[in-house]
Structures are given as C-alpha cells and as structure tokens.
Short mmCIF file of C-alpha atoms and ligand atoms in Angstrom, two decimals:
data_model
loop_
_atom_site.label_atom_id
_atom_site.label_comp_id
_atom_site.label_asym_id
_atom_site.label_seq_id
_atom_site.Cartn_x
_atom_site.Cartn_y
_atom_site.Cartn_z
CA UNK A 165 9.91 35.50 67.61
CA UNK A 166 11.95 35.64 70.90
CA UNK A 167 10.55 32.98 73.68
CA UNK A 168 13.01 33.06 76.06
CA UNK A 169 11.15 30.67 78.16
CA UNK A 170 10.30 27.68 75.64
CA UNK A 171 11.89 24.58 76.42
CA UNK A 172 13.57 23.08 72.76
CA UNK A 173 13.30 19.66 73.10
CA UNK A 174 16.42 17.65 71.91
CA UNK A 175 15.23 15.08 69.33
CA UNK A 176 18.18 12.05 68.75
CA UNK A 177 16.34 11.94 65.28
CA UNK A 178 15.86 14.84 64.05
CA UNK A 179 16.75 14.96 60.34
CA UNK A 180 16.31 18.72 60.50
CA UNK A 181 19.56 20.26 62.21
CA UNK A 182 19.11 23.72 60.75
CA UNK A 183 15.91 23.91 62.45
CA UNK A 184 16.85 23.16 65.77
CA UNK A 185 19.35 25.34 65.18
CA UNK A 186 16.82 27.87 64.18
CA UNK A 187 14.89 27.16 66.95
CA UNK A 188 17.47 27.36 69.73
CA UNK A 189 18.04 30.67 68.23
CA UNK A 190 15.29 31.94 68.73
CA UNK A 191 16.44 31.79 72.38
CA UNK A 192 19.73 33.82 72.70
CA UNK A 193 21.57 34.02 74.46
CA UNK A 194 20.27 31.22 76.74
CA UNK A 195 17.98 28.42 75.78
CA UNK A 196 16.06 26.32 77.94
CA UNK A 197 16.79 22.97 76.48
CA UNK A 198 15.29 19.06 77.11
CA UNK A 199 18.10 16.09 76.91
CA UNK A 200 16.10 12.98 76.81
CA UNK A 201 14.07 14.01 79.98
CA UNK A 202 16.72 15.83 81.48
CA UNK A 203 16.79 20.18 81.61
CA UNK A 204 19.80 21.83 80.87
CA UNK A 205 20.59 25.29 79.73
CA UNK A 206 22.17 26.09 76.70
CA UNK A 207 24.27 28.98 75.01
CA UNK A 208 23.31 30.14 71.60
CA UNK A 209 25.11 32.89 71.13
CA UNK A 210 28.92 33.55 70.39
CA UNK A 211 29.75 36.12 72.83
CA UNK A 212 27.83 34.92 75.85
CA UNK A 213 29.35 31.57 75.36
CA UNK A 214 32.75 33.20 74.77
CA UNK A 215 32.30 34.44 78.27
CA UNK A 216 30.92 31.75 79.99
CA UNK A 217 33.65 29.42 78.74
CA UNK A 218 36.03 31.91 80.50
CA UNK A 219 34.05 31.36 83.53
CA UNK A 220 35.36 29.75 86.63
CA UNK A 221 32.17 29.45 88.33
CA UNK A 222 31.22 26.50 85.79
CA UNK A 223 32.83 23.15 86.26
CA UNK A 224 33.43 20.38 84.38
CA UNK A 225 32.98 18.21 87.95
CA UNK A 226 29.76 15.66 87.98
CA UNK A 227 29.60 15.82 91.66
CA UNK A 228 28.85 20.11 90.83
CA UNK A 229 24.99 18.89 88.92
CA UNK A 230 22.10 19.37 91.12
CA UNK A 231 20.35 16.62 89.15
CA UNK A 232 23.42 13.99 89.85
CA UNK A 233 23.69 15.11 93.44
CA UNK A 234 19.91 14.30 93.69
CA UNK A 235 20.16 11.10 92.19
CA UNK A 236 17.47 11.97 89.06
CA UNK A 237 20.34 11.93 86.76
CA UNK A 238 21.74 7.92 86.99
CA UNK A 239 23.85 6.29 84.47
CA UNK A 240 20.60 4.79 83.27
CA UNK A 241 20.84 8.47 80.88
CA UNK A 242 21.73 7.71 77.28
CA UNK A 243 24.20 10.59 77.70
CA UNK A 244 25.94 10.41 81.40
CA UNK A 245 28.74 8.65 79.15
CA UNK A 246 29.65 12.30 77.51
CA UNK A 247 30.08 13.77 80.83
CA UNK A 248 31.29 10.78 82.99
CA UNK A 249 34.30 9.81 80.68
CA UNK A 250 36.79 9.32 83.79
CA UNK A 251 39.33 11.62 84.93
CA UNK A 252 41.17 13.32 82.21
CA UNK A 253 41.81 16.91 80.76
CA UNK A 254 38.52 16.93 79.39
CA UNK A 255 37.15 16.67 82.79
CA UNK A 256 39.00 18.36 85.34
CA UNK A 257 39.68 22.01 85.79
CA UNK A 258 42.08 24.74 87.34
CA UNK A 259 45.77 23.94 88.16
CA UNK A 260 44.89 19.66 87.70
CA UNK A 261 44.27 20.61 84.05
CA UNK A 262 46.83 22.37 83.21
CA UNK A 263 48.89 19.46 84.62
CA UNK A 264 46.81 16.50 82.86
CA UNK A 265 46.48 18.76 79.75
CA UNK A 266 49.86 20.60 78.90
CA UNK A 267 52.03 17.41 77.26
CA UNK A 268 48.92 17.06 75.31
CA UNK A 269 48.83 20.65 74.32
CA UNK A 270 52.43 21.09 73.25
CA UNK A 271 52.82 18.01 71.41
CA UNK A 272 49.78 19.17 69.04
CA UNK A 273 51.16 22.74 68.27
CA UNK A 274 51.09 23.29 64.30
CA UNK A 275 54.91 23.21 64.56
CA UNK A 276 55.24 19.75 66.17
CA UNK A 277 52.28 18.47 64.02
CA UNK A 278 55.03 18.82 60.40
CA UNK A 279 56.46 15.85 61.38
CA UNK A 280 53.55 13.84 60.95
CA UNK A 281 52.21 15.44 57.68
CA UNK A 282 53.90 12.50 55.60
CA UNK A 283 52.65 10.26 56.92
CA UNK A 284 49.29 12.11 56.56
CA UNK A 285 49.13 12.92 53.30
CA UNK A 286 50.34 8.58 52.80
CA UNK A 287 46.99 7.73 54.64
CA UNK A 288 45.43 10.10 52.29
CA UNK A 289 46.58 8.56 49.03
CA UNK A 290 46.08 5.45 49.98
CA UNK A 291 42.48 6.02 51.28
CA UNK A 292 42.19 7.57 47.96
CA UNK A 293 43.73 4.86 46.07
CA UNK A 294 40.76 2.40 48.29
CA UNK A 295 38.12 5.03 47.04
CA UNK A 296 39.36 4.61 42.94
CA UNK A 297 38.98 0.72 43.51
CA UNK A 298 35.95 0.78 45.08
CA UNK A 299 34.10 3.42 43.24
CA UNK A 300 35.20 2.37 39.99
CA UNK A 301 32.03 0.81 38.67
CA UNK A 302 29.69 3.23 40.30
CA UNK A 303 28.59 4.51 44.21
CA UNK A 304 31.11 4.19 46.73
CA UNK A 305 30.44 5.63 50.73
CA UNK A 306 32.71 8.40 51.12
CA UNK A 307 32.15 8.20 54.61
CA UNK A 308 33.26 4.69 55.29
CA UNK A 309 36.11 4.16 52.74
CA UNK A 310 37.57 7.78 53.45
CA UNK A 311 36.71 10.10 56.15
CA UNK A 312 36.11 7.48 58.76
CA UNK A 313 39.04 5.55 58.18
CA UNK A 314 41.77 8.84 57.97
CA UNK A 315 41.38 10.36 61.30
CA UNK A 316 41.16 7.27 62.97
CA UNK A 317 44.42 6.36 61.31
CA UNK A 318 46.21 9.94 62.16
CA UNK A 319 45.02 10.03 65.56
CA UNK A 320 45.96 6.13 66.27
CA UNK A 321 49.65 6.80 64.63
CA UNK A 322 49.63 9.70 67.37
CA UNK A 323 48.61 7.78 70.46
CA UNK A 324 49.97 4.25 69.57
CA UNK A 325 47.00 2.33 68.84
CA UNK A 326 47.61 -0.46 66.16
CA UNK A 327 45.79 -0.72 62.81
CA UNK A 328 44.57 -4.14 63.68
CA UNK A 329 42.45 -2.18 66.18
CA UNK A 330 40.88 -0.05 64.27
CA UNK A 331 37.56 -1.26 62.96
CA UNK A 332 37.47 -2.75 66.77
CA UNK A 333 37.28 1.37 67.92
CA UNK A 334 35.22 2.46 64.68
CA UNK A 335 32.38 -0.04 65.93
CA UNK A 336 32.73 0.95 69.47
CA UNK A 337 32.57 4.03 69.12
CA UNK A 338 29.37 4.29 66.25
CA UNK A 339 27.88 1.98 68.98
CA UNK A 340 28.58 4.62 71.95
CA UNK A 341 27.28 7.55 69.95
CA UNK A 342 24.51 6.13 69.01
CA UNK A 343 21.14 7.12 71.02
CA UNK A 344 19.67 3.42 69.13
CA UNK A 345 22.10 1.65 71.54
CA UNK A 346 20.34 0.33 74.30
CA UNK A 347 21.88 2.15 77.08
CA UNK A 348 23.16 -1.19 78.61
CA UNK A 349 25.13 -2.24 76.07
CA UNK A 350 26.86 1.69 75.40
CA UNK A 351 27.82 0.75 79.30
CA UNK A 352 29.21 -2.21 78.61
CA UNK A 353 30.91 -1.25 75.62
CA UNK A 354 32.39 1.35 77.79
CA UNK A 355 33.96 -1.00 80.49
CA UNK A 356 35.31 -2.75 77.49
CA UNK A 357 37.28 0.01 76.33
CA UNK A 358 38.65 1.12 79.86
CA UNK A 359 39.87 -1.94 79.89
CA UNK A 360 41.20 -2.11 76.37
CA UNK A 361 43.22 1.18 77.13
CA UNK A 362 44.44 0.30 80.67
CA UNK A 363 45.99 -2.74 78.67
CA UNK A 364 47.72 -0.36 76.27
CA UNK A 365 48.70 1.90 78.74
CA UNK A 366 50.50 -0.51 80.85
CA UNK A 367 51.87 -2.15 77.55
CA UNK A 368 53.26 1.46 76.83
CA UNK A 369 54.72 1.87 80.02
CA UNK A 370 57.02 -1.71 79.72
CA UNK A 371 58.12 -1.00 76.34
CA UNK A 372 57.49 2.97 75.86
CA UNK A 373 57.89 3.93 72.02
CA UNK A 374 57.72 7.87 70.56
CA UNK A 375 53.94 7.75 70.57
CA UNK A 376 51.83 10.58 73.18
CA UNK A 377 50.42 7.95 74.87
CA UNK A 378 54.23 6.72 75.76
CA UNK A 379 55.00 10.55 76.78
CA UNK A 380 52.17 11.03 78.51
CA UNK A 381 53.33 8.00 81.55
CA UNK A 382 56.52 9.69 81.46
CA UNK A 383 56.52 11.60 84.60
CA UNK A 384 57.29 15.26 83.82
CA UNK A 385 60.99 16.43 85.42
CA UNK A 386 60.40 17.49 88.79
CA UNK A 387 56.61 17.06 88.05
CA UNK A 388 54.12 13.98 89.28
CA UNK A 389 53.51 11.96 86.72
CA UNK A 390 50.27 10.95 85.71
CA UNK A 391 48.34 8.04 87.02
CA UNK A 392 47.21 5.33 85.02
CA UNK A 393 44.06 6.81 85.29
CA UNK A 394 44.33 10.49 83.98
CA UNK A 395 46.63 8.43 80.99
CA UNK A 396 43.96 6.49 80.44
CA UNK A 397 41.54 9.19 80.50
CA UNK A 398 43.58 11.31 78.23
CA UNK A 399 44.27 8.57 75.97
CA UNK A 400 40.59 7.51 75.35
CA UNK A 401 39.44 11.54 74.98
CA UNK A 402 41.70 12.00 72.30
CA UNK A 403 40.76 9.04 70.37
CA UNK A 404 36.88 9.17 70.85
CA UNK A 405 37.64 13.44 69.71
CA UNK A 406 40.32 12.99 67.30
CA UNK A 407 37.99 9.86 65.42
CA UNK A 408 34.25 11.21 65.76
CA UNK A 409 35.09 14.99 65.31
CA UNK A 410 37.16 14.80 61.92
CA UNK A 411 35.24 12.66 60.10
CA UNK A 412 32.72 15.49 60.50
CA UNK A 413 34.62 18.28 59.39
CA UNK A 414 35.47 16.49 56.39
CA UNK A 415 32.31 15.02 54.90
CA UNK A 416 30.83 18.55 55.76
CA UNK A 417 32.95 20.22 53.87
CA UNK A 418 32.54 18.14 50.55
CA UNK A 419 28.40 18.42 51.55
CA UNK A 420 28.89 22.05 51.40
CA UNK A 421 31.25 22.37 48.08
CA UNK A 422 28.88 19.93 46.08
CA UNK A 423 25.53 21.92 47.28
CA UNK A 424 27.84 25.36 46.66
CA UNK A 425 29.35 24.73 42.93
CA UNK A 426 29.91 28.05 41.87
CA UNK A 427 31.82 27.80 45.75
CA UNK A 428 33.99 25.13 44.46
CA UNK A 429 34.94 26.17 41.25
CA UNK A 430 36.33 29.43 42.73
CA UNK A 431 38.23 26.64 44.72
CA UNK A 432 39.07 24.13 42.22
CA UNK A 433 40.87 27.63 40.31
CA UNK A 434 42.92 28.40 43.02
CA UNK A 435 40.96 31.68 43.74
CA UNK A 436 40.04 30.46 47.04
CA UNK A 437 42.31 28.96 49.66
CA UNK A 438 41.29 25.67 51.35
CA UNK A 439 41.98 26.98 54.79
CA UNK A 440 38.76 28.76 53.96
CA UNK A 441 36.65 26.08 53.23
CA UNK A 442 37.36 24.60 56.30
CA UNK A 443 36.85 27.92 58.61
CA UNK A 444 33.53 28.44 56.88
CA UNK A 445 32.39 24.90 57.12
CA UNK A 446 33.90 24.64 61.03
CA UNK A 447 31.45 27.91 61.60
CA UNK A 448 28.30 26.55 59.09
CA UNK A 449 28.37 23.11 60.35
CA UNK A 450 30.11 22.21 63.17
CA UNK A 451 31.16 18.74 63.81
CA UNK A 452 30.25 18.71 67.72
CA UNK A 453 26.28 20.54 67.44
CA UNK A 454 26.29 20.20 71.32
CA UNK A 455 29.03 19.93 74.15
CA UNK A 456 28.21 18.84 77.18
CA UNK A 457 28.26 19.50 80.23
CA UNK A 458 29.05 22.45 82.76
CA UNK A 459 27.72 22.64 85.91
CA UNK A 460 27.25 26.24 88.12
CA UNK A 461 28.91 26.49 91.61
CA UNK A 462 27.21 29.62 91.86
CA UNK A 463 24.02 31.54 90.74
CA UNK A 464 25.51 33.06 87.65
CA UNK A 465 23.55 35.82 85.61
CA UNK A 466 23.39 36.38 82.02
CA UNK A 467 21.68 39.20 80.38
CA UNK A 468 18.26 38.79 82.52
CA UNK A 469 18.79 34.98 83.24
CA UNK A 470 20.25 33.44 85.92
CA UNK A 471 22.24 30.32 85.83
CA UNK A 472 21.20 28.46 89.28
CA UNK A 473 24.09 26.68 91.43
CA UNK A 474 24.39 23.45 90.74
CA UNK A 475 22.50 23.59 86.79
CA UNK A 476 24.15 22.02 83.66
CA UNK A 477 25.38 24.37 81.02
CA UNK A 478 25.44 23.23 77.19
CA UNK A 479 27.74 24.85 75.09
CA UNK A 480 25.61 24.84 71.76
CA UNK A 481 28.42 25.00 68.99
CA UNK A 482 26.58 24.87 65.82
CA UNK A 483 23.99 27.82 67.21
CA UNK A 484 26.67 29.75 68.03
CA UNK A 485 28.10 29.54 64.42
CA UNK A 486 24.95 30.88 63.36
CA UNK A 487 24.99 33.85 65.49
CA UNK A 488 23.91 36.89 63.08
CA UNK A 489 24.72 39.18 65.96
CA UNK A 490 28.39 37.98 65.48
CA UNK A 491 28.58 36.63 62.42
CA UNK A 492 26.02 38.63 60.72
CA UNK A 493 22.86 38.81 58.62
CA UNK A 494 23.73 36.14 56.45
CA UNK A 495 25.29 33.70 58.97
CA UNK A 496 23.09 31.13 57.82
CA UNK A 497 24.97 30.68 54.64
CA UNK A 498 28.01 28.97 53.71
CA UNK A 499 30.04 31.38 51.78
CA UNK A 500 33.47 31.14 51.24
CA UNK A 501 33.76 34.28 49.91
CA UNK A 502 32.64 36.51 52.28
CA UNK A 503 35.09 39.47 52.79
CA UNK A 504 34.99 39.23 56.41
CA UNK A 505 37.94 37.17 57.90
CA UNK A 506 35.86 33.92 60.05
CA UNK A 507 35.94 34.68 63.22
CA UNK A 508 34.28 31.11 64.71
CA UNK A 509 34.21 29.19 68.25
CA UNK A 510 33.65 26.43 67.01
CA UNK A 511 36.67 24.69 68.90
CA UNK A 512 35.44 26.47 72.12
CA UNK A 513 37.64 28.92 73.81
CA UNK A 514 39.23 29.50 77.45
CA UNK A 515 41.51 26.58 79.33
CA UNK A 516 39.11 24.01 77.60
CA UNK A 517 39.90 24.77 74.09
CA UNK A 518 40.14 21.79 71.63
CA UNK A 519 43.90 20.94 71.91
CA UNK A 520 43.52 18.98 68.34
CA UNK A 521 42.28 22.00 66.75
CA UNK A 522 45.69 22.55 64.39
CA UNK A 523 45.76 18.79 63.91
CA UNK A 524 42.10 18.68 62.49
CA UNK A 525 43.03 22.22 60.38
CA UNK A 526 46.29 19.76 58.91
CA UNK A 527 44.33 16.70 58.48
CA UNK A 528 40.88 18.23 56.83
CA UNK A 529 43.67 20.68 54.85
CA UNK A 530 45.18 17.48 52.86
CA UNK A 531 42.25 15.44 52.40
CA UNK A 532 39.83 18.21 50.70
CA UNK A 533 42.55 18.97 48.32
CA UNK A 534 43.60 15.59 47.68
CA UNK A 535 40.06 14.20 47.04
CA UNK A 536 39.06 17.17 45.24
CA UNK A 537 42.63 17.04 43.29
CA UNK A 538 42.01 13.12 42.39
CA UNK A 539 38.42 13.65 41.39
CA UNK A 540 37.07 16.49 40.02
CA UNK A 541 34.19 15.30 38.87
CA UNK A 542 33.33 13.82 42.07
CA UNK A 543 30.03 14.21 43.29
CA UNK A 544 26.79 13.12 45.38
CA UNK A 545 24.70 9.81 44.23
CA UNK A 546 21.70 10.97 45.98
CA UNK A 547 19.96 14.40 46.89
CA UNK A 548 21.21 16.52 49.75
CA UNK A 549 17.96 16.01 51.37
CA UNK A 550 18.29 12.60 51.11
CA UNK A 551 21.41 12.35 53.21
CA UNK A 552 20.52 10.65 56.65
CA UNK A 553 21.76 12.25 59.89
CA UNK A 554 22.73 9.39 62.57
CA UNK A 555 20.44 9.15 65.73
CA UNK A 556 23.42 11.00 67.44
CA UNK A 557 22.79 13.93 69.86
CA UNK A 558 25.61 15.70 70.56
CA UNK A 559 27.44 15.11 66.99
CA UNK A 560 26.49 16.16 63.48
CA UNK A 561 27.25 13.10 62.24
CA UNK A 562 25.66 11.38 58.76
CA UNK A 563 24.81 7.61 57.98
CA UNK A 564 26.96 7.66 54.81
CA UNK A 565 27.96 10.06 52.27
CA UNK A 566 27.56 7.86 48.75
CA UNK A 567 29.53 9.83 45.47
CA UNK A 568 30.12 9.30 42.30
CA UNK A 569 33.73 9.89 41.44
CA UNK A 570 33.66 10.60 37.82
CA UNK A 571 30.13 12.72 37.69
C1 STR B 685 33.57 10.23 74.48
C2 STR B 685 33.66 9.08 75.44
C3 STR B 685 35.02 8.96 76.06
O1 STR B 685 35.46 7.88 76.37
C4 STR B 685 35.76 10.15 76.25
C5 STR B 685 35.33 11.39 75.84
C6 STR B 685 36.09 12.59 76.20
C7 STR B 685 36.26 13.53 75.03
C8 STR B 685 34.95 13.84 74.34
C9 STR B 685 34.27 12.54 73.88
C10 STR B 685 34.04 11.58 75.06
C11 STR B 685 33.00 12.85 73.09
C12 STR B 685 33.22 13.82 71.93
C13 STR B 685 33.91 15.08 72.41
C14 STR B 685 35.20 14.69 73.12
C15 STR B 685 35.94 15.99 73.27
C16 STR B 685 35.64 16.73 71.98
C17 STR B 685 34.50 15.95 71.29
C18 STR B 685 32.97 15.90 73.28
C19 STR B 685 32.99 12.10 76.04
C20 STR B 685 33.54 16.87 70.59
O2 STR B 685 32.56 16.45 70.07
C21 STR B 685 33.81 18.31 70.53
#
C-alpha cells in the first residue's frame, strides 16, 4: 500500500532493517520520516535521489535547517554529531569543496590506491593469521578480530595515525555511534578527538611524512592551503568513514555468502568474480542505511511533494538499493548472478560522492577472498536471525559476527 503521508518512525533498535526498509518503501519517492523526535524527509528511491544529490538547492550547511535556525534542533540531539562534524569536505559545498576535497579525491583514485595493496593484503594475512589462533578451539568474532581491525589499519596507514591508537579510535568511535551513549558523553568524546587530531595535525605539519594527512597541510602551488581546521575536518571524516563504513561491507558480505551457499560455491569455483559479491552486497545491504543531512534553500518539488526551504533531506541508501523500479522485481534479493550488470548508489552520486569508494572496492576485494581462500569451511556459530544489529541509526552495523572456521 502507498501512504505517502505516514510518518516511519526511526527506531535506534530495531532488529528488523528489512522492514523499515520495506516500510520506507512503501513511501517513494519521498518518505516522511521521525529521527528521535525530529522530522526529516527522506529519499527512497534511486532516481529521485540520483537527482536530488545533483541538486544545488540542498546544502550540506547547518545554518540552511529550519529546525537549527529555530533553536528546536540543539546539540542535546543524539544525532547533531553526524551533521555538525566541523568544517570539512563532507560539509561544505560549491567551489570550497572542490578545494577542501580534490587532494583527497586524487590521492584515492584506483591507480594511486596499487601502491598500498601490499601492505593491504599484509594486514589481511596477518588478521587472518589472529583469526587461526583465536578460532582454533572453537567460536571466534569475526567482527572484532577481522573486519574491525583491517580498515582501521588501511585507513590509519593512509592518514598517519599510529597503531598504538587504534583501539583508542575503535572505542571512540563504537561509543559515538552508539544511540546507548548518553548524549553527554558522545559530546565529550567528541571534544576529545578534535583535540586528539589537532595534535596530529600540528605534529604532521613539524615533521610532515608521505601520509594524506601530511599532503593535505601542504598548501597547494599557487593555491591557499588549508587551515588547521578543514585538515582537521578532513582528517577525522575519513577516519570515522574509512573505519565504520568497511567493516560493514565486509561482514555483510560473508552474512550474505553463508545465508546464499549455492551463491558461494559458484564463488568458491571461480564462476563468479568477487567484484560481484561486493556490488550486490553494496546494493542489498548497504553499510551507511541513512545519510544525513541536506537542508533546502528553496521550496523544491518532487513528483507531487514539495521539499520546503529550510527542511532536512535524508538520503536513504539501503531503500534506494531496494528500488524495484530501478533495480527490479526481485531487488529484494541478493543474487550474484543476476544477468543484469549492478547498477547501485550506494556510494551516493554528484560532487558528494564517497571519495573512498575504490579504496573500500580494494580493501573488501582482498579480504573476502583471503578469508574465504584460508577457510572454506568457515561459517556462522549462531542463526542469521540471531545476529544482533547495534543500537546505531544511521549505520547497518552488527554486535559481532561469531564463525566457526572449520564448519
Ligand atoms: C562521523 C563523525 C565525524 O567526526 C566526522 C564525520 C564525517 C564523515 C561521516 C561520519 C562523521 C559518519 C559516517 C559517514 C561519514 C561519511 C561517510 C559515512 C556519514 C559524521 C557513511 O556512513 C556513508
């Protein structure tokens, strides 16, 4: 049934995800939706959203929301934290963007990204080699031993952030995601981690080594350089995406292979590439469910809705992947066979687009393989239904992911 007018109220526990994604689809291609108190619109289905993102009339800018202008959105929201991340290519549009994005950008392209694979696929066997030890004599937590640990270890080889420091951001960062976290400690956790990164940044900038974080104080030639800031801004964005994000794509994908075994097989035989598990599970279960936040500077229409100046657009991801109208009838299932090329979103589109999107295609493309590669057998200790989604909002993001290597 279509009820355009419904509000679908965002639950931070909902176990469910495929029905609020069933729900929100029953919207398209707007949704009325409910963030912890706060109304927002959200997009549900591919093309609207592929125009919207395109849009100039939405902003990334606070200061744009009607609600923030008003003062009924404070930082006392659980979520002001994913829009009010300080200034940085994830928050700023137009010409500043391109400026605080483009070193970013080009140091990420697939091409650039071959000179860290070594070093990639090293995190990945030893990972791996952490996995044997501790799942020798029965269940080990994929998600803690693996596919937490890797992308935090890529992404902090990439910006300069020392091992030691690690588990520090891991913690941090479960904490800030979390919708349990009282909202005064995610705000104090916060301020800790400006000033953890201010203290690298200025570190980087005495002694600058090849790192992005190092490039990115550099001033461009004949460009302004970046202030401490936007480096700071763009620092912490790429660890808080390049951490949360991956570890998503990657226990998803083994979810979907283990509940899909005729699926794997057809992998495991080298009739399937990998690159296609990880396009179908980027469409079928997208990492980030929800993005927020856009705000209108006009009245914008779409289809027979209007968008009202100064309302906050939600760029509903995992919908989107869902989309039978794009995707068709049987969007809801993972199928890596399908003779349709994937043709998902799911790392947005427009100025905005996810600048680690190759790096997340290279990471997720040596650890399936690998795992899969070192244990066949591998598979879950519990039921499928039994695996517990995190209070999280915004992320699809699971409490653990306990295997059995050896079946
Ligand atoms: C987390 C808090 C912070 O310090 C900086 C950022 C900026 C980038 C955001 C990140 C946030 C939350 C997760 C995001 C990421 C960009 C991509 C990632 C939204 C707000 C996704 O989930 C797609």
């Amino acid at each position: 049934m279509n009820c355009p007018h419904a509000t679908v109220v965002i639950d931070p526990m909902v176990q469910d995800l495929d029905g609020e994604t069933e729900q929100l689809r029953n919207s398209v291609p707007l949704a009325r939706i409910e963030l912890l108190g706060v109304p927002a619109w959200t997009v549900t289905r591919h093309a609207e959203a592929r125009q919207l993102l395109m849009d100039t009339r939405l902003v990334k800018d606070l200061d744009a929301w009607g609600l923030w202008q008003s003062g009924e959105v404070t930082h006392a929201w659980p979520l002001i934290g994913m829009i009010d991340a300080g200034r940085s290519m994830f928050t700023v549009d137009g010409a500043e963007h391109r400026r605080l994005r483009t070193k970013t950008s080009q140091a990420l392209t697939p091409r650039r990204l071959e000179a860290i694979r070594p070093d990639i696929e090293k995190f990945t066997e030893e990972l791996l080699d952490a996995l044997a030890e501790q799942g020798k004599d029965g269940v080990v937590d994929l998600k803690t031993v693996f596919a937490q640990p890797l992308p935090m270890k890529v992404v902090g080889l990439l910006m300069g952030v020392d091992e030691a420091l690690h588990p520090m951001l891991t913690r941090q960062y479960k904490a800030f995601f979390s919708m349990l976290t009282p909202q005064e400690d995610r705000l104090a956790l916060l301020a800790e981690l400006d000033v953890f990164y201010a203290e690298l940044v200025r570190e980087k900038a005495a002694h600058p080594t090849d790192d992005l974080t190092s490039a990115l104080i550099l001033a461009e030639e004949g460009g302004e350089p970046l202030t401490e800031e936007e480096v700071v801004g763009n620092l912490k964005a790429m660890v808080a995406a390049g951490h949360e994000t991956t570890i998503g794509l990657i226990l998803n994908a083994v979810r979907a292979l283990l509940a899909h075994p005729g699926q794997l097989r057809k992998v495991l035989d080298g009739e399937i590439p990998w690159e296609t598990v990880v396009e179908e599970t980027l469409r079928w279960d997208t990492p980030s469910t929800h993005l927020l936040m856009r705000f209108a500077t006009e009245d914008i229409q779409v289809g027979d809705q209007v968008i009202a100046k100064g309302e906050g657009v939600v760029i509903s991801y995992r919908a989107i992947g869902r989309d039978t109208a794009h995707h068709g009838d049987d969007a809801d299932a993972f199928d890596i066979t399908r003779p349709t090329p994937i043709r998902h979103m799911t790392f947005g589109h427009g100025p905005h687009i996810c600048p680690g999107a190759a790096l997340s295609r290279v990471e997720a493309g040596i650890a399936l393989p690998a795992l899969f590669g070192r244990f066949p057998q591998l598979r879950l200790a519990i039921a499928d239904d039994e695996i517990r989604k995190l209070p999280v909002m915004t992320q699809n993001d699971m409490e653990a992911f306990p295997v059995l290597l050896h079946g």
